mmCIF file of C-alpha atoms and ligand atoms in Angstrom:
data_model
loop_
_atom_site.group_PDB
_atom_site.id
_atom_site.type_symbol
_atom_site.label_atom_id
_atom_site.label_comp_id
_atom_site.label_asym_id
_atom_site.label_seq_id
_atom_site.Cartn_x
_atom_site.Cartn_y
_atom_site.Cartn_z
ATOM 1 C CA MET L 247 -74.170 -65.529 -52.391
ATOM 2 C CA PRO L 248 -70.692 -64.348 -52.973
ATOM 3 C CA ALA L 249 -69.821 -60.592 -53.182
ATOM 4 C CA PHE L 250 -68.024 -61.250 -56.573
ATOM 5 C CA PRO L 251 -68.113 -63.520 -59.425
ATOM 6 C CA SER L 252 -66.691 -66.821 -58.250
ATOM 7 C CA PRO L 253 -64.494 -69.073 -60.288
ATOM 8 C CA LEU L 254 -65.495 -71.880 -57.893
ATOM 9 C CA SER L 255 -69.029 -73.003 -58.386
ATOM 10 C CA GLU L 256 -71.100 -74.110 -55.342
ATOM 11 C CA SER L 257 -71.325 -77.430 -56.463
ATOM 12 C CA ALA L 258 -67.560 -77.779 -56.936
ATOM 13 C CA ILE L 259 -67.012 -76.568 -53.259
ATOM 14 C CA VAL L 260 -69.525 -79.050 -52.007
ATOM 15 C CA ALA L 261 -67.663 -81.764 -53.749
ATOM 16 C CA ARG L 262 -64.439 -80.764 -52.422
ATOM 17 C CA LEU L 263 -66.055 -80.341 -48.989
ATOM 18 C CA ARG L 264 -67.611 -83.800 -48.954
ATOM 19 C CA ALA L 265 -64.710 -85.591 -50.133
ATOM 20 C CA ALA L 266 -62.828 -84.119 -47.289
ATOM 21 C CA GLY L 267 -65.628 -85.571 -44.913
ATOM 22 C CA CYS L 268 -67.841 -82.395 -44.050
ATOM 23 C CA VAL L 269 -71.071 -83.933 -43.247
ATOM 24 C CA PHE L 270 -72.900 -80.641 -43.824
ATOM 25 C CA ALA L 271 -71.113 -79.735 -47.010
ATOM 26 C CA GLU L 272 -73.878 -77.943 -48.651
ATOM 27 C CA ASP L 273 -74.586 -75.647 -45.613
ATOM 28 C CA GLU L 274 -70.874 -75.156 -45.141
ATOM 29 C CA ALA L 275 -70.486 -74.183 -49.047
ATOM 30 C CA ARG L 276 -73.170 -71.503 -48.552
ATOM 31 C CA LEU L 277 -71.448 -70.181 -45.585
ATOM 32 C CA LEU L 278 -68.087 -70.068 -47.215
ATOM 33 C CA LEU L 279 -69.464 -68.391 -50.213
ATOM 34 C CA ALA L 280 -71.341 -65.833 -48.217
ATOM 35 C CA GLU L 281 -68.245 -64.896 -46.167
ATOM 36 C CA ALA L 282 -65.563 -64.710 -48.727
ATOM 37 C CA ARG L 283 -64.626 -61.350 -49.821
ATOM 38 C CA THR L 284 -62.608 -62.067 -52.968
ATOM 39 C CA PRO L 285 -62.007 -65.261 -55.094
ATOM 40 C CA ALA L 286 -58.577 -65.737 -53.564
ATOM 41 C CA GLY L 287 -60.134 -65.471 -50.255
ATOM 42 C CA LEU L 288 -62.682 -68.128 -51.044
ATOM 43 C CA ALA L 289 -60.167 -70.444 -52.471
ATOM 44 C CA ASP L 290 -58.075 -70.023 -49.536
ATOM 45 C CA MET L 291 -61.105 -70.744 -46.956
ATOM 46 C CA VAL L 292 -62.122 -73.752 -48.946
ATOM 47 C CA ASP L 293 -58.383 -75.093 -49.012
ATOM 48 C CA ARG L 294 -58.247 -74.497 -45.044
ATOM 49 C CA ARG L 295 -61.670 -76.172 -44.442
ATOM 50 C CA VAL L 296 -60.699 -79.240 -46.562
ATOM 51 C CA ALA L 297 -57.405 -79.290 -44.718
ATOM 52 C CA GLY L 298 -59.417 -80.115 -41.598
ATOM 53 C CA GLN L 299 -59.575 -76.586 -39.876
ATOM 54 C CA PRO L 300 -62.847 -76.083 -37.877
ATOM 55 C CA LEU L 301 -65.354 -74.293 -39.861
ATOM 56 C CA GLU L 302 -65.582 -71.616 -37.013
ATOM 57 C CA HIS L 303 -61.826 -70.764 -37.474
ATOM 58 C CA VAL L 304 -62.050 -70.603 -41.189
ATOM 59 C CA LEU L 305 -65.336 -68.210 -41.009
ATOM 60 C CA GLY L 306 -63.948 -66.262 -38.094
ATOM 61 C CA TRP L 307 -67.117 -66.675 -36.214
ATOM 62 C CA ALA L 308 -69.418 -69.123 -34.440
ATOM 63 C CA GLU L 309 -73.359 -69.014 -33.759
ATOM 64 C CA PHE L 310 -73.824 -69.225 -30.034
ATOM 65 C CA CYS L 311 -77.201 -68.535 -28.211
ATOM 66 C CA GLY L 312 -78.432 -67.087 -31.503
ATOM 67 C CA LEU L 313 -75.575 -64.708 -31.604
ATOM 68 C CA ARG L 314 -72.452 -64.211 -33.929
ATOM 69 C CA MET L 315 -69.312 -64.522 -31.880
ATOM 70 C CA ALA L 316 -65.823 -63.892 -33.078
ATOM 71 C CA VAL L 317 -63.578 -66.855 -32.844
ATOM 72 C CA ASP L 318 -60.102 -66.638 -34.096
ATOM 73 C CA PRO L 319 -57.822 -69.584 -34.967
ATOM 74 C CA GLY L 320 -56.272 -71.325 -32.065
ATOM 75 C CA VAL L 321 -59.032 -70.178 -29.810
ATOM 76 C CA PHE L 322 -61.701 -72.778 -28.472
ATOM 77 C CA VAL L 323 -64.713 -73.025 -30.417
ATOM 78 C CA PRO L 324 -67.846 -72.346 -28.278
ATOM 79 C CA ARG L 325 -70.021 -75.425 -28.065
ATOM 80 C CA ARG L 326 -73.684 -75.780 -28.573
ATOM 81 C CA ARG L 327 -74.020 -77.579 -25.122
ATOM 82 C CA THR L 328 -72.583 -74.561 -23.406
ATOM 83 C CA GLU L 329 -75.691 -72.614 -24.259
ATOM 84 C CA PHE L 330 -77.468 -74.715 -21.632
ATOM 85 C CA LEU L 331 -74.806 -73.230 -19.030
ATOM 86 C CA VAL L 332 -75.725 -69.876 -20.164
ATOM 87 C CA ARG L 333 -79.446 -70.580 -19.900
ATOM 88 C CA GLN L 334 -78.930 -71.963 -16.530
ATOM 89 C CA ALA L 335 -76.936 -69.018 -15.562
ATOM 90 C CA ALA L 336 -79.665 -66.445 -17.034
ATOM 91 C CA ALA L 337 -82.428 -68.309 -14.714
ATOM 92 C CA LEU L 338 -80.692 -67.979 -11.578
ATOM 93 C CA ALA L 339 -79.601 -64.231 -12.378
ATOM 94 C CA ARG L 340 -83.337 -63.506 -12.911
ATOM 95 C CA GLN L 341 -84.152 -65.306 -9.766
ATOM 96 C CA ALA L 342 -81.417 -63.270 -7.865
ATOM 97 C CA ALA L 343 -82.866 -60.050 -9.347
ATOM 98 C CA ALA L 344 -86.331 -60.985 -8.479
ATOM 99 C CA LEU L 345 -85.297 -61.687 -4.717
ATOM 100 C CA ALA L 346 -83.402 -58.452 -4.431
ATOM 101 C CA ARG L 347 -86.453 -56.814 -6.081
ATOM 102 C CA GLN L 348 -88.874 -58.269 -3.303
ATOM 103 C CA ALA L 349 -86.407 -57.464 -0.661
ATOM 104 C CA ALA L 350 -86.599 -53.731 -1.777
ATOM 105 C CA ALA L 351 -90.141 -53.360 -2.291
ATOM 106 C CA PRO L 352 -93.173 -53.561 0.002
ATOM 107 C CA ALA L 353 -94.964 -56.938 -0.044
ATOM 108 C CA GLY L 354 -97.628 -57.006 -3.039
ATOM 109 C CA PRO L 355 -98.563 -58.791 -6.118
ATOM 110 C CA ALA L 356 -95.785 -58.838 -9.003
ATOM 111 C CA ASP L 357 -96.381 -56.213 -11.360
ATOM 112 C CA PRO L 358 -97.229 -57.939 -14.788
ATOM 113 C CA ALA L 359 -95.838 -54.710 -16.439
ATOM 114 C CA ASP L 360 -92.423 -54.796 -14.674
ATOM 115 C CA PRO L 361 -89.838 -55.835 -17.381
ATOM 116 C CA ALA L 362 -87.648 -57.103 -14.403
ATOM 117 C CA ASP L 363 -90.514 -59.679 -13.580
ATOM 118 C CA PRO L 364 -89.086 -63.368 -13.858
ATOM 119 C CA ALA L 365 -92.573 -64.095 -15.713
ATOM 120 C CA ASP L 366 -91.609 -61.432 -18.160
ATOM 121 C CA PRO L 367 -92.316 -63.150 -21.444
ATOM 122 C CA ALA L 368 -89.192 -61.691 -23.149
ATOM 123 C CA GLY L 369 -87.344 -63.660 -20.231
ATOM 124 C CA ARG L 370 -84.787 -60.612 -19.305
ATOM 125 C CA ALA L 371 -83.718 -60.018 -15.844
ATOM 126 C CA GLY L 372 -84.882 -56.263 -16.453
ATOM 127 C CA PRO L 373 -83.179 -53.234 -17.215
ATOM 128 C CA GLY L 374 -79.609 -53.645 -15.922
ATOM 129 C CA GLY L 375 -80.394 -57.089 -14.851
ATOM 130 C CA GLN L 376 -80.969 -55.467 -11.729
ATOM 131 C CA ALA L 377 -83.692 -54.634 -8.995
ATOM 132 C CA PRO L 378 -84.687 -51.307 -8.108
ATOM 133 C CA GLY L 379 -82.067 -49.621 -5.774
ATOM 134 C CA ARG L 380 -79.719 -52.288 -6.684
ATOM 135 C CA ALA L 381 -76.580 -51.998 -8.602
ATOM 136 C CA ARG L 382 -76.154 -53.962 -11.903
ATOM 137 C CA LEU L 383 -75.845 -57.589 -11.626
ATOM 138 C CA VAL L 384 -72.222 -58.401 -11.371
ATOM 139 C CA VAL L 385 -71.084 -61.470 -13.755
ATOM 140 C CA VAL L 386 -67.848 -63.234 -14.053
ATOM 141 C CA ASP L 387 -66.857 -65.627 -16.793
ATOM 142 C CA LEU L 388 -63.733 -67.610 -15.820
ATOM 143 C CA CYS L 389 -61.814 -69.498 -18.598
ATOM 144 C CA CYS L 390 -63.843 -67.383 -21.069
ATOM 145 C CA GLY L 391 -62.183 -68.429 -24.295
ATOM 146 C CA SER L 392 -63.687 -66.380 -27.034
ATOM 147 C CA GLY L 393 -65.626 -64.759 -24.442
ATOM 148 C CA ALA L 394 -68.950 -66.189 -25.759
ATOM 149 C CA ALA L 395 -70.871 -67.487 -22.772
ATOM 150 C CA GLY L 396 -70.357 -64.296 -20.805
ATOM 151 C CA ALA L 397 -71.274 -62.129 -23.817
ATOM 152 C CA ALA L 398 -74.144 -64.172 -24.431
ATOM 153 C CA LEU L 399 -75.452 -64.174 -20.954
ATOM 154 C CA ALA L 400 -74.936 -60.248 -20.729
ATOM 155 C CA ALA L 401 -76.891 -60.020 -23.969
ATOM 156 C CA ILE L 402 -79.913 -61.952 -22.577
ATOM 157 C CA LEU L 403 -79.778 -60.286 -19.107
ATOM 158 C CA GLY L 404 -79.577 -56.757 -20.535
ATOM 159 C CA GLN L 405 -76.982 -54.328 -18.899
ATOM 160 C CA VAL L 406 -74.742 -56.204 -16.263
ATOM 161 C CA GLU L 407 -71.186 -55.513 -15.122
ATOM 162 C CA LEU L 408 -69.318 -58.192 -16.938
ATOM 163 C CA HIS L 409 -65.648 -59.355 -16.172
ATOM 164 C CA ALA L 410 -63.859 -62.395 -18.034
ATOM 165 C CA VAL L 411 -60.554 -63.976 -17.569
ATOM 166 C CA ASP L 412 -58.494 -66.432 -19.690
ATOM 167 C CA ILE L 413 -54.855 -67.636 -19.333
ATOM 168 C CA ASP L 414 -54.430 -67.638 -23.244
ATOM 169 C CA ARG L 415 -53.318 -64.463 -24.881
ATOM 170 C CA ALA L 416 -55.144 -65.241 -28.050
ATOM 171 C CA ALA L 417 -58.285 -66.050 -26.252
ATOM 172 C CA VAL L 418 -58.218 -62.806 -24.373
ATOM 173 C CA ARG L 419 -57.654 -60.761 -27.729
ATOM 174 C CA CYS L 420 -60.865 -62.595 -29.211
ATOM 175 C CA ALA L 421 -62.985 -62.152 -25.938
ATOM 176 C CA ARG L 422 -62.300 -58.579 -26.077
ATOM 177 C CA ARG L 423 -64.157 -58.219 -29.402
ATOM 178 C CA ASN L 424 -66.856 -60.327 -28.066
ATOM 179 C CA VAL L 425 -67.580 -58.725 -24.800
ATOM 180 C CA ALA L 426 -67.176 -55.046 -26.070
ATOM 181 C CA ALA L 427 -70.948 -55.004 -26.863
ATOM 182 C CA ALA L 428 -71.717 -55.426 -23.073
ATOM 183 C CA GLY L 429 -68.910 -53.062 -22.099
ATOM 184 C CA GLY L 430 -67.169 -55.880 -20.420
ATOM 185 C CA GLN L 431 -63.533 -56.171 -19.292
ATOM 186 C CA VAL L 432 -61.314 -59.031 -20.177
ATOM 187 C CA TYR L 433 -58.216 -59.918 -18.151
ATOM 188 C CA GLU L 434 -55.306 -62.284 -18.852
ATOM 189 C CA GLY L 435 -54.220 -64.447 -16.099
ATOM 190 C CA ASP L 436 -54.828 -67.674 -13.923
ATOM 191 C CA LEU L 437 -58.306 -67.957 -12.875
ATOM 192 C CA CYS L 438 -59.382 -65.261 -10.489
ATOM 193 C CA ALA L 439 -55.697 -63.881 -10.057
ATOM 194 C CA PRO L 440 -56.282 -60.896 -12.306
ATOM 195 C CA LEU L 441 -59.776 -59.906 -11.087
ATOM 196 C CA PRO L 442 -60.022 -56.520 -9.395
ATOM 197 C CA ALA L 443 -60.028 -57.058 -5.688
ATOM 198 C CA THR L 444 -63.036 -54.673 -5.437
ATOM 199 C CA LEU L 445 -65.022 -57.673 -6.938
ATOM 200 C CA ARG L 446 -64.464 -59.782 -3.747
ATOM 201 C CA GLY L 447 -67.778 -60.798 -2.229
ATOM 202 C CA ARG L 448 -69.838 -58.906 -5.028
ATOM 203 C CA VAL L 449 -70.059 -61.556 -7.805
ATOM 204 C CA ASP L 450 -73.694 -62.531 -8.473
ATOM 205 C CA ILE L 451 -73.087 -64.915 -11.334
ATOM 206 C CA LEU L 452 -69.678 -66.899 -11.715
ATOM 207 C CA ILE L 453 -69.596 -69.013 -14.830
ATOM 208 C CA ALA L 454 -66.744 -71.201 -15.643
ATOM 209 C CA ASN L 455 -66.598 -73.536 -18.851
ATOM 210 C CA ALA L 456 -62.810 -74.637 -17.841
ATOM 211 C CA PRO L 457 -61.189 -77.523 -19.502
ATOM 212 C CA TYR L 458 -62.591 -80.615 -18.003
ATOM 213 C CA VAL L 459 -61.430 -83.426 -20.353
ATOM 214 C CA PRO L 460 -59.276 -86.000 -18.260
ATOM 215 C CA THR L 461 -55.678 -86.004 -19.714
ATOM 216 C CA GLU L 462 -55.834 -89.541 -20.934
ATOM 217 C CA GLU L 463 -58.957 -88.815 -22.963
ATOM 218 C CA VAL L 464 -57.366 -85.676 -25.017
ATOM 219 C CA GLY L 465 -55.836 -87.954 -27.717
ATOM 220 C CA MET L 466 -59.341 -89.455 -28.399
ATOM 221 C CA LEU L 467 -61.034 -86.132 -29.154
ATOM 222 C CA PRO L 468 -62.080 -85.425 -32.840
ATOM 223 C CA PRO L 469 -59.097 -83.935 -34.841
ATOM 224 C CA GLU L 470 -60.652 -80.639 -35.217
ATOM 225 C CA ALA L 471 -60.377 -80.237 -31.315
ATOM 226 C CA ARG L 472 -57.140 -82.103 -30.808
ATOM 227 C CA LEU L 473 -55.209 -80.354 -33.529
ATOM 228 C CA HIS L 474 -56.890 -76.783 -33.846
ATOM 229 C CA GLU L 475 -57.648 -75.910 -30.218
ATOM 230 C CA PRO L 476 -54.963 -75.385 -27.628
ATOM 231 C CA ARG L 477 -54.244 -78.133 -24.993
ATOM 232 C CA VAL L 478 -54.775 -75.558 -22.030
ATOM 233 C CA ALA L 479 -58.317 -75.259 -23.452
ATOM 234 C CA LEU L 480 -59.005 -79.140 -23.203
ATOM 235 C CA ASP L 481 -56.952 -80.747 -20.585
ATOM 236 C CA GLY L 482 -58.556 -80.824 -17.127
ATOM 237 C CA GLY L 483 -55.860 -83.046 -15.464
ATOM 238 C CA ALA L 484 -56.009 -86.787 -14.341
ATOM 239 C CA ASP L 485 -59.837 -86.951 -13.709
ATOM 240 C CA GLY L 486 -60.632 -83.755 -15.594
ATOM 241 C CA LEU L 487 -61.619 -81.753 -12.555
ATOM 242 C CA ASP L 488 -58.281 -80.057 -11.677
ATOM 243 C CA ILE L 489 -59.242 -76.523 -12.876
ATOM 244 C CA LEU L 490 -62.799 -76.828 -11.588
ATOM 245 C CA ARG L 491 -61.622 -77.798 -8.095
ATOM 246 C CA ARG L 492 -59.448 -74.634 -8.153
ATOM 247 C CA VAL L 493 -62.394 -72.446 -9.241
ATOM 248 C CA THR L 494 -64.795 -74.186 -6.635
ATOM 249 C CA ALA L 495 -62.310 -73.476 -3.869
ATOM 250 C CA ALA L 496 -61.974 -69.673 -5.025
ATOM 251 C CA ALA L 497 -65.530 -69.000 -5.628
ATOM 252 C CA PRO L 498 -66.704 -68.319 -1.994
ATOM 253 C CA THR L 499 -64.369 -65.373 -1.747
ATOM 254 C CA TRP L 500 -65.638 -63.856 -4.996
ATOM 255 C CA LEU L 501 -69.444 -64.624 -4.714
ATOM 256 C CA ALA L 502 -71.741 -62.180 -3.116
ATOM 257 C CA PRO L 503 -74.114 -63.721 -0.378
ATOM 258 C CA GLY L 504 -76.638 -65.740 -2.369
ATOM 259 C CA GLY L 505 -74.596 -65.602 -5.523
ATOM 260 C CA HIS L 506 -73.975 -68.503 -7.740
ATOM 261 C CA LEU L 507 -71.201 -70.577 -9.384
ATOM 262 C CA LEU L 508 -72.035 -72.519 -12.459
ATOM 263 C CA PHE L 509 -69.799 -74.792 -14.504
ATOM 264 C CA GLU L 510 -70.203 -77.379 -17.149
ATOM 265 C CA THR L 511 -68.866 -81.015 -16.529
ATOM 266 C CA SER L 512 -69.617 -84.416 -17.862
ATOM 267 C CA GLU L 513 -72.516 -86.505 -16.268
ATOM 268 C CA ARG L 514 -69.775 -88.967 -15.062
ATOM 269 C CA GLN L 515 -68.086 -86.164 -13.302
ATOM 270 C CA ALA L 516 -70.764 -84.548 -11.641
ATOM 271 C CA PRO L 517 -70.826 -86.424 -8.352
ATOM 272 C CA ARG L 518 -67.278 -85.503 -7.657
ATOM 273 C CA ALA L 519 -67.897 -81.997 -8.817
ATOM 274 C CA VAL L 520 -70.902 -81.771 -6.344
ATOM 275 C CA ALA L 521 -68.553 -83.081 -3.399
ATOM 276 C CA ALA L 522 -65.951 -80.310 -4.400
ATOM 277 C CA VAL L 523 -68.772 -77.494 -4.452
ATOM 278 C CA THR L 524 -70.176 -78.923 -0.995
ATOM 279 C CA ARG L 525 -66.431 -78.749 0.593
ATOM 280 C CA SER L 526 -66.162 -75.164 -0.521
ATOM 281 C CA GLY L 527 -69.430 -74.475 1.696
ATOM 282 C CA LEU L 528 -71.523 -73.776 -1.428
ATOM 283 C CA ILE L 529 -75.013 -75.366 -1.844
ATOM 284 C CA PRO L 530 -74.880 -77.561 -4.745
ATOM 285 C CA HIS L 531 -77.292 -78.213 -7.470
ATOM 286 C CA VAL L 532 -77.121 -80.301 -10.792
ATOM 287 C CA ALA L 533 -79.099 -79.631 -14.026
ATOM 288 C CA SER L 534 -78.929 -81.447 -17.117
ATOM 289 C CA SER L 535 -80.117 -81.417 -20.769
ATOM 290 C CA GLY L 536 -80.477 -84.664 -22.604
ATOM 291 C CA GLN L 537 -81.069 -82.488 -25.931
ATOM 292 C CA LEU L 538 -77.775 -80.806 -25.437
ATOM 293 C CA ASN L 539 -75.933 -83.561 -23.752
ATOM 294 C CA ALA L 540 -74.936 -81.103 -21.201
ATOM 295 C CA THR L 541 -74.453 -81.289 -17.288
ATOM 296 C CA VAL L 542 -74.094 -78.066 -15.306
ATOM 297 C CA VAL L 543 -73.163 -78.044 -11.543
ATOM 298 C CA ALA L 544 -74.025 -74.985 -9.761
ATOM 299 C CA GLY L 545 -72.992 -73.769 -6.090
ATOM 300 C CA THR L 546 -74.803 -71.204 -4.264
ATOM 301 C CA ARG L 547 -73.464 -69.233 -1.507
ATOM 302 C CA PRO L 548 -75.809 -69.251 1.341
ATOM 303 C CA ALA L 549 -77.236 -65.717 1.647
ATOM 304 C CA ALA L 550 -76.782 -65.541 5.217
ATOM 305 C CA ALA L 551 -72.988 -66.390 5.305
ATOM 306 C CA GLY L 552 -70.683 -63.985 6.960
ATOM 307 C CA GLY L 553 -67.812 -62.490 5.287
ATOM 308 C CA PRO L 554 -66.275 -64.273 2.076
ATOM 309 C CA GLY L 555 -64.403 -67.379 2.911
ATOM 310 C CA GLY L 556 -61.808 -69.146 0.966
HETATM 311 C C1 SAM K 686 -63.116 -75.290 -22.659
HETATM 312 S S1 SAM K 686 -62.454 -73.793 -23.053
HETATM 313 C C2 SAM K 686 -63.836 -72.869 -22.927
HETATM 314 C C3 SAM K 686 -63.993 -71.452 -23.439
HETATM 315 C C4 SAM K 686 -65.199 -70.720 -23.153
HETATM 316 N N1 SAM K 686 -65.586 -70.707 -22.029
HETATM 317 C C5 SAM K 686 -66.388 -71.533 -24.041
HETATM 318 O O1 SAM K 686 -67.110 -72.043 -23.468
HETATM 319 O O2 SAM K 686 -66.347 -71.218 -25.200
HETATM 320 C C6 SAM K 686 -61.355 -73.599 -21.608
HETATM 321 C C7 SAM K 686 -60.640 -72.173 -21.679
HETATM 322 O O3 SAM K 686 -59.986 -72.191 -20.115
HETATM 323 C C8 SAM K 686 -58.743 -71.577 -20.357
HETATM 324 N N2 SAM K 686 -58.230 -71.573 -19.350
HETATM 325 C C9 SAM K 686 -57.461 -72.798 -19.053
HETATM 326 N N3 SAM K 686 -56.742 -72.743 -17.795
HETATM 327 C C10 SAM K 686 -56.912 -71.702 -17.376
HETATM 328 C C11 SAM K 686 -56.745 -70.865 -16.062
HETATM 329 N N4 SAM K 686 -55.790 -71.515 -15.238
HETATM 330 N N5 SAM K 686 -56.975 -69.770 -15.939
HETATM 331 C C12 SAM K 686 -57.789 -69.108 -17.076
HETATM 332 N N6 SAM K 686 -58.126 -69.725 -18.149
HETATM 333 C C13 SAM K 686 -57.840 -70.876 -18.241
HETATM 334 C C14 SAM K 686 -58.376 -72.006 -21.823
HETATM 335 O O4 SAM K 686 -57.398 -70.973 -22.295
HETATM 336 C C15 SAM K 686 -59.495 -71.876 -22.671
HETATM 337 O O5 SAM K 686 -59.892 -70.846 -23.284
#
C-alpha cells in the first residue's frame, strides 16, 4: 500500500509495466507502490522501470539471502545464484570454526548445546564465528560490488572481521552501507592492493564474485545488465577468467593455513579455474547448484603450509 493517496492505480501501473515487458508486473507494481514516498516519486519510479532500469536500481534495494541490501544505480545487482557462493562459504567457515574448536579442546563428544557446533540447527558458526580461544573469523569479500555477499555471510556466521574491496567508487559507497551492520571495512582499489598488510596469512574465508563474462559475450547480456551495470562489473577478459586468475594467484599470500578461497564461475570455465587454483598451490574443489544454475570453485590453503607464498 502506498503511504499516500495515489493518482496512479495499481492496475494502471501493472498495465504500463506489462506493456514494457516486465514479466512479474503485478509483483513489481506492489513493490513500487510500497516503496514510493510521494505521488511524484511513484510516477518517477514507474517511468524509470518502464524505461528499462533494473527493478532493484529503481527500488534502491535487492533481496539477497533473505536480507534487504542497498543497491545504488550503476552498481551491480546481486544475483540469486550468488547465494550459493555465500552458502558454500558459510559451510566452510563453520568447518574451520569446528576444526579450530577441536584443536583447542580436549577430545570428547560434541556438545549439543554448543552454539558453535556445526550440527547447530540454526546453522551458525557460533558466537563470533569462532572457536573458544580463537579470534573472530576473518572474511574478505573481493570485487564486493554492493557488498551483499560479504554482508550476508557475516549475517549468517554471526560476528566476523569483515573486509571488502571494490575498484569502483559507486560500489564502495554502496557497500559501506551494507557492511555497516557487520562492522565491516570497505576499501577502494584493485583486488588485494588496498587490504591492510596485517591481514596477510590471516584470512579464513576469501570470497570473490568477480566479473567472469568473456569479453565477446558482454554484448549478449540482457539490456538490464549491459546498459545499467558498469562494464568493469561484467567483463572478465578474453575467456572471462582474467580477474579470477589474479585473485587465485594472490590468495595464498592472504589466506591463513587451512583458509579457503571461493569464487563463482560458469560451468564451462570451471576446469580452467580449477587449474589456476591448483597452480597457486591451493587444494581445489568444485560445487554446483542446478537449482540456482551456480558453479563455485574453492581452493584451500594446506594447513601444514609454511609461510604465506605468492
Ligand atoms: C560481478 S560484480 C559482483 C559484485 C558483488 N560481488 C556481487 O556478487 O553482487 C563484480 C565487481 O567487481 C568489481 N571489480 C572489477 N574489477 C575489479 C578489480 N580489479 N578490483 C576490485 N574490484 C573489481 C566491479 O566493480 C564489480 O563491482
